[in-house]
Short mmCIF file of C-alpha atoms in Angstrom, two decimals:
data_model
loop_
_atom_site.label_atom_id
_atom_site.label_comp_id
_atom_site.label_asym_id
_atom_site.label_seq_id
_atom_site.Cartn_x
_atom_site.Cartn_y
_atom_site.Cartn_z
CA MET L 1 6.27 -11.76 17.64
CA LYS L 2 2.62 -10.72 17.10
CA ILE L 3 1.39 -8.08 14.57
CA MET L 4 -0.30 -5.17 16.30
CA ASN L 5 -3.88 -4.48 15.22
CA ARG L 6 -5.85 -1.32 15.59
CA LEU L 7 -6.93 -1.74 19.25
CA PHE L 8 -3.28 -2.30 20.56
CA ALA L 9 -1.75 0.22 18.40
CA LEU L 10 -4.02 2.80 19.95
CA LEU L 11 -3.39 1.56 23.31
CA MET L 12 0.33 1.80 22.78
CA ALA L 13 0.11 5.47 21.56
CA LEU L 14 -1.99 6.25 24.62
CA MET L 15 0.28 4.76 27.06
CA LEU L 16 3.59 6.04 25.73
CA CYS L 17 3.38 9.10 27.97
CA CYS L 18 3.77 7.04 31.13
CA GLY L 19 6.41 4.62 32.51
CA ALA L 20 8.66 3.88 35.39
CA ALA L 21 12.15 2.56 35.88
CA MET L 22 12.45 -1.27 35.79
CA ALA L 23 14.32 -2.98 38.61
CA GLU L 24 17.49 -4.85 37.53
CA THR L 25 17.46 -8.46 38.66
CA THR L 26 18.72 -11.79 37.63
CA VAL L 27 15.89 -13.70 36.07
CA SER L 28 15.13 -16.68 33.91
CA ALA L 29 13.18 -16.81 30.65
CA ASP L 30 10.69 -19.07 32.45
CA ASP L 31 10.01 -16.67 35.18
CA VAL L 32 6.33 -15.57 35.25
CA MET L 33 5.76 -11.87 34.76
CA VAL L 34 2.00 -12.01 35.15
CA THR L 35 -0.86 -14.47 35.03
CA VAL L 36 -4.03 -13.55 33.28
CA ASN L 37 -7.00 -15.57 34.57
CA GLY L 38 -4.31 -18.26 35.29
CA THR L 39 -2.53 -18.05 31.94
CA ALA L 40 1.23 -17.16 32.45
CA ILE L 41 3.13 -14.68 30.51
CA THR L 42 6.84 -15.61 30.83
CA ARG L 43 9.86 -13.38 30.77
CA GLY L 44 10.93 -15.04 27.50
CA GLU L 45 7.58 -14.15 25.86
CA TYR L 46 7.96 -10.64 27.21
CA GLU L 47 11.46 -10.11 26.07
CA GLU L 48 10.73 -11.45 22.63
CA TYR L 49 7.82 -9.16 22.21
CA LEU L 50 9.89 -6.10 23.65
CA VAL L 51 12.09 -6.47 20.58
CA THR L 52 9.10 -5.97 18.30
CA VAL L 53 7.69 -2.93 20.27
CA ASN L 54 11.03 -1.30 20.33
CA ASN L 55 11.44 -1.75 16.63
CA PHE L 56 7.95 -0.30 16.03
CA TYR L 57 8.57 2.89 18.03
CA ALA L 58 12.07 3.25 16.69
CA ASN L 59 10.70 3.15 13.15
CA GLU L 60 8.20 5.73 14.25
CA GLY L 61 11.02 8.04 15.16
CA TYR L 62 11.10 7.67 18.95
CA ASP L 63 14.30 7.55 20.79
CA VAL L 64 13.91 4.14 22.42
CA THR L 65 17.10 4.70 24.51
CA ASN L 66 15.56 7.59 26.25
CA GLU L 67 14.95 6.65 29.88
CA ILE L 68 11.23 7.60 30.01
CA ASN L 69 10.38 6.21 26.54
CA ALA L 70 12.21 2.87 27.41
CA ALA L 71 10.33 2.59 30.66
CA ALA L 72 6.99 3.34 28.91
CA ILE L 73 7.82 0.75 26.20
CA LYS L 74 8.34 -1.93 28.83
CA GLU L 75 4.99 -1.23 30.25
CA ILE L 76 3.37 -1.15 26.96
CA THR L 77 4.85 -4.39 26.07
CA LEU L 78 3.65 -6.25 29.11
CA MET L 79 0.17 -4.68 29.17
CA THR L 80 -0.27 -5.45 25.47
CA LEU L 81 0.63 -9.05 26.06
CA VAL L 82 -1.95 -9.14 28.80
CA GLN L 83 -4.50 -8.04 26.32
CA TYR L 84 -3.43 -10.52 23.73
CA ALA L 85 -3.76 -13.21 26.48
CA LEU L 86 -7.29 -11.91 27.23
CA MET L 87 -8.16 -12.03 23.53
CA ASP L 88 -7.00 -15.61 23.16
CA GLN L 89 -9.18 -16.53 26.12
CA LYS L 90 -12.20 -14.65 24.82
CA MET L 91 -11.75 -16.21 21.25
CA ALA L 92 -12.05 -19.64 22.94
CA GLU L 93 -14.94 -18.53 25.05
CA LEU L 94 -16.89 -16.97 22.29
CA GLY L 95 -16.08 -19.62 19.69
CA VAL L 96 -14.24 -17.19 17.43
CA ALA L 97 -11.89 -19.19 15.09
CA LEU L 98 -10.57 -18.86 11.50
CA THR L 99 -11.71 -21.18 8.77
CA ASP L 100 -9.10 -22.92 6.70
CA GLU L 101 -9.85 -20.49 3.82
CA GLU L 102 -9.31 -17.45 6.11
CA LYS L 103 -5.99 -18.91 7.30
CA ALA L 104 -5.00 -19.58 3.76
CA ASP L 105 -5.77 -15.97 2.76
CA ALA L 106 -3.75 -14.69 5.74
CA ALA L 107 -0.81 -16.88 4.84
CA GLN L 108 -0.92 -15.68 1.25
CA GLN L 109 -0.93 -12.00 2.21
CA ALA L 110 2.05 -12.78 4.54
CA ARG L 111 4.01 -14.31 1.77
CA GLU L 112 3.33 -11.44 -0.46
CA ALA L 113 4.35 -9.00 2.27
CA TRP L 114 7.51 -11.02 2.99
CA GLU L 115 8.39 -10.93 -0.75
CA THR L 116 7.88 -7.18 -0.83
CA ASP L 117 10.04 -6.52 2.17
CA VAL L 118 12.86 -8.77 0.84
CA ASN L 119 12.78 -7.04 -2.61
CA ASN L 120 12.84 -3.67 -0.80
CA GLY L 121 15.81 -4.85 1.07
CA LEU L 122 17.62 -6.00 -2.07
CA ALA L 123 16.84 -2.55 -3.68
CA TYR L 124 18.22 -0.76 -0.55
CA TYR L 125 21.46 -2.61 -1.22
CA GLY L 126 21.59 -1.57 -4.84
CA ALA L 127 20.08 -4.61 -6.59
CA THR L 128 18.70 -3.72 -10.03
CA ASP L 129 17.57 -5.65 -13.12
CA GLU L 130 21.13 -5.41 -14.33
CA THR L 131 22.65 -7.00 -11.13
CA SER L 132 23.87 -10.53 -11.85
CA GLU L 133 22.20 -13.50 -10.25
CA GLU L 134 25.35 -14.30 -8.28
CA GLN L 135 25.46 -10.74 -6.87
CA LYS L 136 21.70 -10.90 -6.09
CA ALA L 137 22.16 -14.22 -4.31
CA ALA L 138 24.95 -12.64 -2.18
CA LEU L 139 22.68 -9.70 -1.32
CA LEU L 140 19.80 -11.97 -0.55
CA VAL L 141 21.89 -13.78 2.14
CA GLN L 142 22.67 -10.45 3.64
CA VAL L 143 19.10 -9.22 3.56
CA LEU L 144 17.79 -12.49 5.08
CA ALA L 145 20.36 -12.63 7.73
CA GLU L 146 19.57 -9.08 8.81
CA LEU L 147 15.74 -9.72 8.89
CA GLU L 148 16.38 -12.87 10.83
CA ALA L 149 18.51 -10.94 13.34
CA MET L 150 15.53 -8.77 13.91
CA GLY L 151 13.32 -11.81 14.48
CA TYR L 152 11.72 -11.87 10.97
CA THR L 153 11.46 -14.96 8.76
CA GLU L 154 8.94 -15.79 6.13
CA GLN L 155 7.24 -18.47 8.49
CA ARG L 156 7.21 -15.87 11.24
CA TYR L 157 5.30 -13.55 8.89
CA ILE L 158 2.88 -16.32 8.11
CA ASP L 159 2.31 -17.44 11.76
CA ASP L 160 1.80 -13.85 12.85
CA ALA L 161 -0.57 -13.01 10.02
CA ILE L 162 -2.66 -16.00 10.97
CA VAL L 163 -2.65 -15.01 14.55
CA ASN L 164 -3.53 -11.43 13.75
CA ALA L 165 -6.23 -12.49 11.41
CA GLY L 166 -7.86 -14.22 14.34
CA TYR L 167 -7.58 -11.11 16.43
CA ILE L 168 -9.20 -9.06 13.69
CA LYS L 169 -12.06 -11.59 13.53
CA LEU L 170 -12.52 -11.19 17.29
CA GLU L 171 -12.63 -7.45 16.86
CA GLN L 172 -15.31 -7.85 14.33
CA GLU L 173 -17.28 -9.85 16.95
CA MET L 174 -16.62 -7.08 19.51
CA MET L 175 -17.97 -4.39 17.03
CA LYS L 176 -20.87 -6.37 15.56
CA ASP L 177 -23.59 -4.51 17.52
CA VAL L 178 -22.21 -1.06 16.61
CA VAL L 179 -24.52 0.78 14.22
CA VAL L 180 -24.94 4.30 12.96
CA THR L 181 -28.51 5.36 12.55
CA ASP L 182 -29.82 7.49 9.68
CA ASP L 183 -30.66 10.28 12.22
CA GLU L 184 -27.08 10.30 13.33
CA VAL L 185 -25.94 10.63 9.79
CA ILE L 186 -28.43 13.45 9.07
CA ALA L 187 -27.37 15.26 12.22
CA LEU L 188 -23.74 15.16 11.13
CA TYR L 189 -24.67 16.36 7.62
CA ASN L 190 -26.50 19.27 9.03
CA GLU L 191 -23.68 20.13 11.31
CA LEU L 192 -21.20 20.15 8.31
CA VAL L 193 -23.51 22.08 6.20
CA ALA L 194 -23.95 24.71 8.85
CA ALA L 195 -20.10 25.04 9.21
CA ASP L 196 -19.56 25.32 5.58
CA GLU L 197 -22.38 27.91 5.17
CA VAL L 198 -20.50 30.13 7.54
CA ALA L 199 -17.20 29.42 5.78
CA TYR L 200 -18.27 29.64 2.14
CA GLY L 201 -21.86 30.74 1.95
CA ASN L 202 -20.93 34.31 0.70
CA ASP L 203 -17.21 33.83 0.20
CA ALA L 204 -16.42 32.53 -3.21
CA TYR L 205 -12.76 33.33 -2.67
CA ALA L 206 -12.56 31.00 0.36
CA TYR L 207 -14.47 28.38 -1.53
CA GLU L 208 -12.20 28.34 -4.57
CA MET L 209 -9.03 28.49 -2.46
CA GLN L 210 -10.17 25.30 -0.76
CA GLN L 211 -10.99 23.79 -4.13
CA GLN L 212 -7.48 24.60 -5.17
CA MET L 213 -6.05 22.99 -2.03
CA ASN L 214 -8.17 19.88 -2.69
CA GLN L 215 -6.90 19.60 -6.31
CA PHE L 216 -3.29 19.95 -4.99
CA ALA L 217 -4.04 17.25 -2.37
CA LEU L 218 -5.40 14.85 -5.01
CA MET L 219 -2.59 15.56 -7.32
CA TYR L 220 0.19 14.85 -4.93
CA GLY L 221 -1.42 12.45 -2.59
CA TYR L 222 -1.48 14.76 0.41
CA MET L 223 -4.90 13.64 1.58
CA ASP L 224 -4.49 15.25 4.98
CA TYR L 225 -4.96 18.55 3.30
CA TYR L 226 -8.16 17.46 1.48
CA THR L 227 -11.40 18.87 2.84
CA ASP L 228 -14.94 17.80 1.86
CA MET L 229 -17.21 20.81 1.17
CA TYR L 230 -20.86 20.69 1.96
CA TYR L 231 -22.10 24.24 0.93
CA PHE L 232 -22.09 25.87 -2.32
CA PRO L 233 -21.79 29.65 -2.20
CA ASN L 234 -24.35 32.09 -3.60
CA GLY L 235 -23.71 34.13 -6.70
CA TYR L 236 -22.38 31.69 -9.19
CA ARG L 237 -23.58 31.32 -12.84
CA ARG L 238 -22.98 28.58 -15.26
CA VAL L 239 -21.05 29.59 -18.36
CA THR L 240 -20.04 28.03 -21.55
CA HIS L 241 -17.79 29.42 -24.14
CA ILE L 242 -16.11 29.12 -27.57
CA LEU L 243 -12.34 29.69 -27.54
CA LEU L 244 -10.83 30.82 -30.85
CA SER L 245 -7.07 30.30 -31.29
CA VAL L 246 -5.10 33.48 -32.18
CA ASP L 247 -1.81 34.03 -33.96
CA GLU L 248 0.78 33.58 -31.25
CA THR L 249 2.70 36.64 -32.51
CA LEU L 250 -0.28 38.93 -32.13
CA LEU L 251 -1.17 37.49 -28.79
CA THR L 252 2.34 37.91 -27.48
CA ALA L 253 2.53 41.51 -28.73
CA TYR L 254 -0.71 42.34 -27.06
CA SER L 255 0.27 40.72 -23.77
CA ASP L 256 3.68 42.44 -23.72
CA LEU L 257 2.12 45.85 -24.50
CA GLN L 258 -0.57 45.46 -21.73
CA ALA L 259 2.05 44.47 -19.27
CA ALA L 260 4.36 47.34 -20.12
CA TYR L 261 1.45 49.85 -19.90
CA GLU L 262 0.36 48.60 -16.51
CA GLU L 263 4.03 48.89 -15.20
CA GLN L 264 4.42 52.43 -16.56
CA GLN L 265 1.08 53.42 -15.01
CA SER L 266 2.06 52.01 -11.64
CA ALA L 267 5.40 53.89 -11.86
CA LEU L 268 3.63 57.14 -12.65
CA GLU L 269 1.16 56.78 -9.88
CA GLU L 270 4.14 56.29 -7.49
CA GLY L 271 5.70 59.52 -8.84
CA ALA L 272 8.61 57.67 -10.60
CA GLU L 273 10.13 58.93 -13.87
CA VAL L 274 9.35 56.83 -16.97
CA THR L 275 12.23 57.28 -19.36
CA GLU L 276 11.02 54.98 -22.26
CA GLU L 277 8.31 55.90 -24.76
CA LEU L 278 4.92 56.05 -23.01
CA ILE L 279 2.42 53.44 -23.96
CA THR L 280 -1.17 54.70 -23.89
CA ALA L 281 -4.43 52.97 -23.27
CA GLU L 282 -5.24 53.45 -26.95
CA ASN L 283 -2.06 51.62 -27.97
CA VAL L 284 -3.21 48.60 -25.87
CA GLU L 285 -6.76 48.89 -27.27
CA GLU L 286 -5.36 48.92 -30.85
CA ALA L 287 -3.41 45.74 -30.08
CA ARG L 288 -6.53 44.06 -28.62
CA LEU L 289 -8.70 45.10 -31.64
CA ALA L 290 -6.00 43.63 -33.96
CA ILE L 291 -6.55 40.26 -32.27
CA ILE L 292 -10.26 40.50 -32.76
CA ALA L 293 -9.90 41.49 -36.31
CA SER L 294 -7.77 38.45 -36.98
CA VAL L 295 -10.63 36.09 -36.05
CA GLN L 296 -13.45 38.53 -37.16
CA PRO L 297 -14.59 36.30 -40.13
CA THR L 298 -15.14 33.30 -37.63
CA ILE L 299 -16.92 35.60 -35.14
CA ASP L 300 -19.24 36.83 -37.94
CA GLU L 301 -19.92 33.23 -39.01
CA ILE L 302 -20.77 32.27 -35.45
CA ASN L 303 -23.04 35.20 -35.03
CA GLN L 304 -24.68 34.48 -38.32
CA LYS L 305 -25.51 30.91 -37.21
CA LEU L 306 -26.89 32.08 -33.94
CA ALA L 307 -29.08 34.65 -35.74
CA GLU L 308 -30.39 31.81 -37.98
CA GLY L 309 -31.49 29.81 -34.88
CA ALA L 310 -28.56 27.61 -34.05
CA SER L 311 -27.99 26.97 -30.36
CA PHE L 312 -24.73 28.18 -28.73
CA ALA L 313 -24.18 24.69 -27.34
CA GLU L 314 -24.29 23.02 -30.83
CA LEU L 315 -21.74 25.55 -32.10
CA ILE L 316 -19.23 24.91 -29.39
CA PRO L 317 -17.77 21.58 -30.63
CA LEU L 318 -17.59 23.17 -34.22
CA TYR L 319 -15.47 26.15 -33.17
CA THR L 320 -13.88 25.87 -29.73
CA THR L 321 -10.28 24.83 -29.11
CA ASP L 322 -10.90 24.55 -25.37
CA PRO L 323 -10.54 20.84 -24.39
CA GLY L 324 -12.65 21.67 -21.34
CA MET L 325 -15.64 22.03 -23.74
CA GLY L 326 -14.66 18.79 -25.54
CA THR L 327 -17.71 16.58 -24.80
CA PRO L 328 -21.50 17.04 -24.61
CA GLU L 329 -21.24 16.31 -20.87
CA ARG L 330 -18.62 18.97 -20.27
CA ILE L 331 -20.59 21.42 -22.40
CA ALA L 332 -23.71 20.77 -20.46
CA GLU L 333 -21.77 21.11 -17.16
CA GLY L 334 -20.11 24.39 -18.30
CA TYR L 335 -17.93 26.46 -15.90
CA GLU L 336 -18.95 27.87 -12.53
CA VAL L 337 -18.11 31.50 -12.44
CA HIS L 338 -18.53 34.09 -9.59
CA MET L 339 -17.74 37.85 -9.52
CA ASP L 340 -15.04 37.08 -6.92
CA SER L 341 -13.70 33.88 -8.72
CA ILE L 342 -9.98 33.21 -8.68
CA ASN L 343 -10.19 30.12 -10.80
CA TRP L 344 -10.45 32.07 -14.03
CA VAL L 345 -8.36 34.66 -15.81
CA THR L 346 -9.80 38.08 -14.90
CA GLU L 347 -10.96 39.05 -18.41
CA PHE L 348 -12.87 35.79 -18.76
CA ARG L 349 -14.38 36.10 -15.24
CA ASP L 350 -15.42 39.74 -15.87
CA ALA L 351 -16.92 38.95 -19.31
CA ALA L 352 -19.22 36.32 -17.76
CA PHE L 353 -21.01 39.26 -16.01
CA THR L 354 -21.33 41.56 -18.83
CA VAL L 355 -24.73 40.16 -19.87
CA ASP L 356 -27.78 40.09 -17.78
CA ASN L 357 -30.04 37.20 -18.79
CA PRO L 358 -29.60 33.50 -19.13
CA GLY L 359 -29.02 32.62 -22.80
CA ASP L 360 -27.28 35.94 -23.54
CA VAL L 361 -24.00 35.80 -25.54
CA THR L 362 -21.10 38.18 -24.71
CA ALA L 363 -19.05 40.17 -27.05
CA PRO L 364 -15.74 38.67 -27.87
CA VAL L 365 -13.15 38.98 -25.15
CA VAL L 366 -9.37 38.63 -25.41
CA THR L 367 -7.33 36.67 -22.80
CA GLU L 368 -3.93 35.09 -22.72
CA HIS L 369 -5.58 32.00 -24.14
CA GLY L 370 -7.15 33.71 -27.27
CA VAL L 371 -10.53 35.11 -28.06
CA HIS L 372 -13.57 33.95 -26.09
CA ILE L 373 -17.24 34.12 -26.79
CA LEU L 374 -19.24 33.26 -23.69
CA GLN L 375 -22.73 32.35 -22.92
CA TYR L 376 -24.43 32.86 -19.65
CA VAL L 377 -26.37 29.62 -19.30
CA GLU L 378 -28.07 29.92 -15.92
CA ASP L 379 -27.79 30.91 -12.27
CA ILE L 380 -26.53 28.20 -9.93
CA PRO L 381 -28.34 28.29 -6.70
CA GLY L 382 -26.26 28.42 -3.54
CA GLY L 383 -26.95 26.07 -0.67
CA PRO L 384 -26.16 22.62 0.85
CA VAL L 385 -24.81 19.87 -1.30
CA GLU L 386 -27.44 17.19 -1.92
CA LEU L 387 -27.62 14.37 0.62
CA THR L 388 -27.47 11.50 -1.79
CA ASP L 389 -27.33 7.92 -0.89
CA ASP L 390 -23.67 7.83 -1.59
CA LEU L 391 -22.97 10.83 0.69
CA MET L 392 -25.15 9.13 3.36
CA GLU L 393 -22.96 6.04 3.26
CA LEU L 394 -19.71 8.08 3.25
CA LEU L 395 -20.87 10.04 6.36
CA ARG L 396 -22.10 6.77 8.03
CA VAL L 397 -18.50 5.43 7.69
CA THR L 398 -17.14 8.62 9.10
CA LEU L 399 -19.28 8.08 12.22
CA LEU L 400 -18.85 4.27 12.34
CA GLU L 401 -15.05 4.11 12.72
CA PRO L 402 -14.86 6.17 16.01
CA ALA L 403 -17.93 4.33 17.28
CA GLN L 404 -16.27 0.92 16.52
CA THR L 405 -13.08 2.10 18.16
CA ALA L 406 -14.96 3.18 21.25
CA ALA L 407 -16.68 -0.14 21.41
CA LEU L 408 -13.35 -1.93 21.25
CA ASN L 409 -11.88 0.13 23.90
CA GLU L 410 -14.91 -0.25 26.17
CA THR L 411 -15.04 -3.89 25.77
CA MET L 412 -11.32 -4.32 26.39
CA SER L 413 -11.52 -2.12 29.43
CA GLN L 414 -14.33 -4.29 30.78
CA TRP L 415 -12.38 -7.40 30.10
CA MET L 416 -9.38 -5.96 31.88
CA ASN L 417 -11.47 -4.93 34.87
CA ASP L 418 -13.04 -8.34 35.18
CA ALA L 419 -9.81 -10.21 34.69
CA GLU L 420 -7.75 -11.74 37.49
CA LEU L 421 -4.18 -10.24 37.07
CA VAL L 422 -1.48 -11.52 39.18
CA PHE L 423 1.79 -9.47 38.68
CA SER L 424 5.28 -10.49 39.90
CA GLU L 425 7.19 -8.08 42.04
CA GLU L 426 9.45 -7.41 39.12
CA ALA L 427 6.51 -6.57 36.87
CA ARG L 428 4.89 -4.31 39.42
CA SER L 429 8.16 -2.33 39.60
CA PHE L 430 7.61 -0.88 36.04
CA VAL L 431 3.96 -1.45 35.46
CA THR L 432 2.06 1.64 36.46
CA TYR L 433 -1.21 0.83 34.59
CA MET L 434 -2.90 -1.48 37.12
CA GLN L 435 -6.49 -2.42 36.74
CA SER L 436 -8.87 -1.76 39.71
CA GLY L 437 -9.47 -5.02 41.49
CA ALA L 438 -6.33 -6.69 39.92
CA GLU L 439 -4.44 -8.81 42.46
CA GLU L 440 -1.18 -7.52 43.15
CA ALA L 441 0.40 -10.58 44.83
CA ALA L 442 3.97 -11.24 43.96
CA GLU L 443 5.24 -14.73 42.80
#
């Protein structure tokens, strides 16, 4: 059993769509399926590896009993062994070999992987911290027997890990000349910026929806849904605020009154009859003013200090109850607010645009969180995100991986084209992927 690395996993995925039926014949494990530059791959080696490949695709959810899939897997198995043989030959030719330290590292990683898989097997069969040692021993025998039946032992893990580490080192040799230039990185950056300018340049709603999707992806680990953004929309201003806590009874009464008023107004607009006592806008305003009045002494104190020359920023930590304004760094950063923002409650968002000049402080505004006093700090220019050194390196990696994969595939294709491959008649009966120039002589 060999462990598939990146190159061969890709090859398998690409080849799964093809395949042909294998001729049934009586054979020996010593029969040669194919020779690769004179190196024989026997039926025994092929059948052993076929078990591994079948397990791989079964675990990926493929129906390995399906006739087309089964035929494709047979072909994949043999052609992957051909490539392994070529890599073994190239390692010797190029002088690529593991150091003792690299072998020891690979072996240690294999031992850790084996221990993890065995423990997972024990957990699968119900072993817990409360399970007796005698019960665990019995379960361990069962787990080890099942792993061995699939061809897995700790020593096999170690052997395969060392072999695979050698292949990885060869891959590194194959990719060593692959570089991504600064010009290529800048070209990708410009392409990403241009696309995001179209998507977000004048659309704060789309920008903030993607922000929310990214936060969701980070929170729950769904990184396939995470999208880097390279353009900041126009029309944002930076805002800081002081949040004053309000008596919960007053705040709930106001919220309930406002909700009931909006519901009644909606019903009236639709022509429906409202049977309960009508709530007026004046009633809602009185409830709002009651909340303001409950914290008016604090508001007056803040205004007095501002009038005496205190900066709004230095008053924030003295009065706010918003943890988002809890450090000097967070205060300096502030909140990014747009007229079309969906990240903030409506009253807070709208209040941010009731003043016209940077430095202006708003009148108190009531939201579901309490009473806010906002300061308009500055406008935030829209435009591309800065191409920092860190971003340069991230984009370089983005370009490097497909370039390395292309180099691997190109090199392997060349090795395959240059190789002398001699297939047995049986192998030719189910191998459809035949390299140009390969010798098709039967045994």
